[in-house]
């Protein structure tokens, strides 16, 4: 395992409890993770935790990250501002698997107030276990960061 294999994980207060549970799951599955906070359920601002995680993914220091807030929305808005970050809000294992398979999601975002512990673990496993399918999806993922818009090469 290299430093880049370490999965970064962070939440806000709404996601704190699920973060602790998913860390235990990561450990049980044999993954190395780095907890970027917070360390308690005291109220915090989600962006303060999403920015440092997304910056490190964007700069290539880590390949994968997991974020949690109440709805998953604030975390995803913030993380997706960074180049090369594809943060997917997933509320079912199927969506998590498709986020990997079709969108090569390198950040998993969980809506902690809307998924229970068992569902959260299943979503995490689906995201961890599903590879990017490549093929036509590679072209689509590459177009995400293009600023010029073209409808050519459609299939
Ligand atoms: C915190 O109350 C809540 O707004 C936050 O966890 C998140 O849902 C924001 O998108």
mmCIF file of C-alpha atoms and ligand atoms in Angstrom:
data_model
loop_
_atom_site.group_PDB
_atom_site.id
_atom_site.type_symbol
_atom_site.label_atom_id
_atom_site.label_comp_id
_atom_site.label_asym_id
_atom_site.label_seq_id
_atom_site.Cartn_x
_atom_site.Cartn_y
_atom_site.Cartn_z
ATOM 1 C CA UNK A 1 0.000 0.000 0.000
ATOM 2 C CA UNK A 2 1.222 3.512 -0.816
ATOM 3 C CA UNK A 3 0.197 6.864 0.646
ATOM 4 C CA UNK A 4 -2.052 7.331 -2.366
ATOM 5 C CA UNK A 5 -3.977 4.184 -1.413
ATOM 6 C CA UNK A 6 -4.980 5.700 1.915
ATOM 7 C CA UNK A 7 -8.657 6.640 1.771
ATOM 8 C CA UNK A 8 -9.379 10.115 3.124
ATOM 9 C CA UNK A 9 -12.561 10.446 5.166
ATOM 10 C CA UNK A 10 -14.344 13.453 6.688
ATOM 11 C CA UNK A 11 -17.796 14.627 7.698
ATOM 12 C CA UNK A 12 -19.603 17.431 9.433
ATOM 13 C CA UNK A 13 -21.564 17.001 12.680
ATOM 14 C CA UNK A 14 -24.500 15.405 10.835
ATOM 15 C CA UNK A 15 -22.236 12.764 9.370
ATOM 16 C CA UNK A 16 -20.008 12.240 12.379
ATOM 17 C CA UNK A 17 -21.675 9.104 13.727
ATOM 18 C CA UNK A 18 -21.762 7.417 10.321
ATOM 19 C CA UNK A 19 -18.125 8.398 9.750
ATOM 20 C CA UNK A 20 -17.097 6.541 12.895
ATOM 21 C CA UNK A 21 -19.080 3.460 11.816
ATOM 22 C CA UNK A 22 -17.656 3.460 8.311
ATOM 23 C CA UNK A 23 -14.131 3.822 9.627
ATOM 24 C CA UNK A 24 -14.647 0.630 11.629
ATOM 25 C CA UNK A 25 -15.910 -1.020 8.443
ATOM 26 C CA UNK A 26 -12.903 0.187 6.429
ATOM 27 C CA UNK A 27 -10.597 -1.184 9.098
ATOM 28 C CA UNK A 28 -12.412 -4.538 9.148
ATOM 29 C CA UNK A 29 -12.106 -4.740 5.358
ATOM 30 C CA UNK A 30 -8.368 -4.061 5.534
ATOM 31 C CA UNK A 31 -8.303 -0.546 4.060
ATOM 32 C CA UNK A 32 -6.051 2.178 5.376
ATOM 33 C CA UNK A 33 -7.801 5.500 5.976
ATOM 34 C CA UNK A 34 -6.998 8.966 7.271
ATOM 35 C CA UNK A 35 -9.650 10.754 9.305
ATOM 36 C CA UNK A 36 -9.690 14.467 8.454
ATOM 37 C CA UNK A 37 -12.261 15.216 11.140
ATOM 38 C CA UNK A 38 -14.248 16.362 12.911
ATOM 39 C CA UNK A 39 -13.528 14.617 16.199
ATOM 40 C CA UNK A 40 -16.922 15.170 17.829
ATOM 41 C CA UNK A 41 -20.563 15.859 17.043
ATOM 42 C CA UNK A 42 -20.171 19.567 17.786
ATOM 43 C CA UNK A 43 -21.644 21.734 15.030
ATOM 44 C CA UNK A 44 -19.203 22.564 12.219
ATOM 45 C CA UNK A 45 -19.381 23.811 8.621
ATOM 46 C CA UNK A 46 -19.209 21.065 5.991
ATOM 47 C CA UNK A 47 -17.057 23.102 3.599
ATOM 48 C CA UNK A 48 -14.269 23.327 6.177
ATOM 49 C CA UNK A 49 -13.942 19.542 5.914
ATOM 50 C CA UNK A 50 -14.682 19.034 2.226
ATOM 51 C CA UNK A 51 -12.056 21.544 0.993
ATOM 52 C CA UNK A 52 -8.958 19.879 2.511
ATOM 53 C CA UNK A 53 -10.044 16.414 1.398
ATOM 54 C CA UNK A 54 -10.914 17.478 -2.156
ATOM 55 C CA UNK A 55 -7.699 19.508 -2.497
ATOM 56 C CA UNK A 56 -5.604 16.446 -1.692
ATOM 57 C CA UNK A 57 -7.511 14.272 -4.168
ATOM 58 C CA UNK A 58 -7.259 16.996 -6.810
ATOM 59 C CA UNK A 59 -3.500 17.289 -6.319
ATOM 60 C CA UNK A 60 -3.029 13.523 -6.560
ATOM 61 C CA UNK A 61 -1.948 12.981 -2.966
ATOM 62 C CA UNK A 62 -4.731 10.449 -2.486
ATOM 63 C CA UNK A 63 -6.882 8.551 -4.948
ATOM 64 C CA UNK A 64 -10.091 8.200 -2.992
ATOM 65 C CA UNK A 65 -12.139 9.996 -0.374
ATOM 66 C CA UNK A 66 -15.378 9.634 1.542
ATOM 67 C CA UNK A 67 -17.490 12.558 2.756
ATOM 68 C CA UNK A 68 -20.676 12.674 4.821
ATOM 69 C CA UNK A 69 -23.082 15.435 5.770
ATOM 70 C CA UNK A 70 -26.832 15.500 6.383
ATOM 71 C CA UNK A 71 -27.967 15.396 2.764
ATOM 72 C CA UNK A 72 -24.600 14.882 1.063
ATOM 73 C CA UNK A 73 -25.259 18.026 -0.961
ATOM 74 C CA UNK A 74 -23.046 20.601 0.743
ATOM 75 C CA UNK A 75 -20.118 18.186 0.729
ATOM 76 C CA UNK A 76 -20.600 17.318 -2.945
ATOM 77 C CA UNK A 77 -20.993 20.959 -4.053
ATOM 78 C CA UNK A 78 -17.744 21.835 -2.327
ATOM 79 C CA UNK A 79 -15.717 18.806 -3.411
ATOM 80 C CA UNK A 80 -16.804 19.060 -7.054
ATOM 81 C CA UNK A 81 -15.301 22.541 -7.342
ATOM 82 C CA UNK A 82 -11.876 20.884 -7.504
ATOM 83 C CA UNK A 83 -10.300 19.673 -10.742
ATOM 84 C CA UNK A 84 -10.232 15.887 -11.158
ATOM 85 C CA UNK A 85 -12.622 15.386 -8.247
ATOM 86 C CA UNK A 86 -15.767 13.440 -9.069
ATOM 87 C CA UNK A 87 -17.806 13.384 -5.880
ATOM 88 C CA UNK A 88 -20.976 11.299 -6.109
ATOM 89 C CA UNK A 89 -23.830 11.420 -3.642
ATOM 90 C CA UNK A 90 -25.024 7.821 -3.271
ATOM 91 C CA UNK A 91 -28.020 6.764 -1.201
ATOM 92 C CA UNK A 92 -28.256 3.157 -2.395
ATOM 93 C CA UNK A 93 -25.574 0.548 -3.170
ATOM 94 C CA UNK A 94 -26.780 0.510 -6.785
ATOM 95 C CA UNK A 95 -26.115 4.221 -7.198
ATOM 96 C CA UNK A 96 -22.683 3.828 -5.568
ATOM 97 C CA UNK A 97 -21.812 0.996 -7.978
ATOM 98 C CA UNK A 98 -22.994 3.005 -11.003
ATOM 99 C CA UNK A 99 -21.078 6.051 -9.778
ATOM 100 C CA UNK A 100 -17.923 3.932 -10.004
ATOM 101 C CA UNK A 101 -18.810 1.971 -13.139
ATOM 102 C CA UNK A 102 -20.044 4.866 -15.295
ATOM 103 C CA UNK A 103 -18.638 8.005 -13.644
ATOM 104 C CA UNK A 104 -15.370 6.821 -12.062
ATOM 105 C CA UNK A 105 -16.375 8.568 -8.832
ATOM 106 C CA UNK A 106 -13.255 9.100 -6.746
ATOM 107 C CA UNK A 107 -15.163 10.606 -3.813
ATOM 108 C CA UNK A 108 -18.167 8.897 -2.250
ATOM 109 C CA UNK A 109 -20.612 11.245 -0.519
ATOM 110 C CA UNK A 110 -23.217 9.826 1.837
ATOM 111 C CA UNK A 111 -26.399 11.591 2.980
ATOM 112 C CA UNK A 112 -25.991 10.580 6.620
ATOM 113 C CA UNK A 113 -29.446 11.712 7.736
ATOM 114 C CA UNK A 114 -31.073 9.520 5.114
ATOM 115 C CA UNK A 115 -29.128 6.255 5.286
ATOM 116 C CA UNK A 116 -28.866 3.887 8.229
ATOM 117 C CA UNK A 117 -25.710 2.161 9.343
ATOM 118 C CA UNK A 118 -26.327 -1.087 7.443
ATOM 119 C CA UNK A 119 -27.245 0.793 4.261
ATOM 120 C CA UNK A 120 -24.189 3.011 4.718
ATOM 121 C CA UNK A 121 -21.934 -0.021 4.950
ATOM 122 C CA UNK A 122 -23.522 -1.566 1.853
ATOM 123 C CA UNK A 123 -23.089 1.701 -0.083
ATOM 124 C CA UNK A 124 -19.444 1.891 0.990
ATOM 125 C CA UNK A 125 -18.762 -1.721 -0.068
ATOM 126 C CA UNK A 126 -20.417 -1.227 -3.445
ATOM 127 C CA UNK A 127 -18.254 1.843 -4.090
ATOM 128 C CA UNK A 128 -15.067 0.103 -2.948
ATOM 129 C CA UNK A 129 -15.696 -3.091 -4.905
ATOM 130 C CA UNK A 130 -16.856 -1.724 -8.253
ATOM 131 C CA UNK A 131 -14.270 -0.843 -10.909
ATOM 132 C CA UNK A 132 -14.664 1.861 -13.553
ATOM 133 C CA UNK A 133 -16.023 0.221 -16.708
ATOM 134 C CA UNK A 134 -13.961 2.381 -19.116
ATOM 135 C CA UNK A 135 -14.950 2.133 -22.797
ATOM 136 C CA UNK A 136 -17.543 4.753 -23.814
ATOM 137 C CA UNK A 137 -17.603 6.002 -20.225
ATOM 138 C CA UNK A 138 -13.984 7.142 -20.481
ATOM 139 C CA UNK A 139 -14.925 9.645 -23.201
ATOM 140 C CA UNK A 140 -17.858 10.893 -21.146
ATOM 141 C CA UNK A 141 -15.855 11.274 -17.966
ATOM 142 C CA UNK A 142 -13.117 13.114 -19.887
ATOM 143 C CA UNK A 143 -15.717 15.601 -21.168
ATOM 144 C CA UNK A 144 -16.722 16.603 -17.628
ATOM 145 C CA UNK A 145 -13.765 18.930 -17.270
ATOM 146 C CA UNK A 146 -13.932 20.416 -20.778
ATOM 147 C CA UNK A 147 -15.017 24.004 -20.713
ATOM 148 C CA UNK A 148 -15.786 24.183 -24.432
ATOM 149 C CA UNK A 149 -19.009 22.394 -25.280
ATOM 150 C CA UNK A 150 -19.320 20.077 -28.245
ATOM 151 C CA UNK A 151 -22.019 17.601 -29.138
ATOM 152 C CA UNK A 152 -19.753 15.915 -31.692
ATOM 153 C CA UNK A 153 -18.559 12.354 -31.207
ATOM 154 C CA UNK A 154 -21.976 11.458 -29.820
ATOM 155 C CA UNK A 155 -22.782 7.773 -30.014
HETATM 156 C C1 LIG B 1 -26.226 20.531 8.687
HETATM 157 O O1 LIG B 1 -27.347 20.831 9.434
HETATM 158 C C2 LIG B 1 -26.594 20.269 7.243
HETATM 159 O O2 LIG B 1 -26.987 21.426 6.621
HETATM 160 C C3 LIG B 1 -25.442 19.618 6.510
HETATM 161 O O3 LIG B 1 -25.084 18.444 7.143
HETATM 162 C C4 LIG B 1 -25.673 19.231 5.054
HETATM 163 O O4 LIG B 1 -26.857 18.506 4.917
HETATM 164 C C5 LIG B 1 -25.512 20.288 4.058
HETATM 165 O O5 LIG B 1 -25.564 20.070 2.857
#
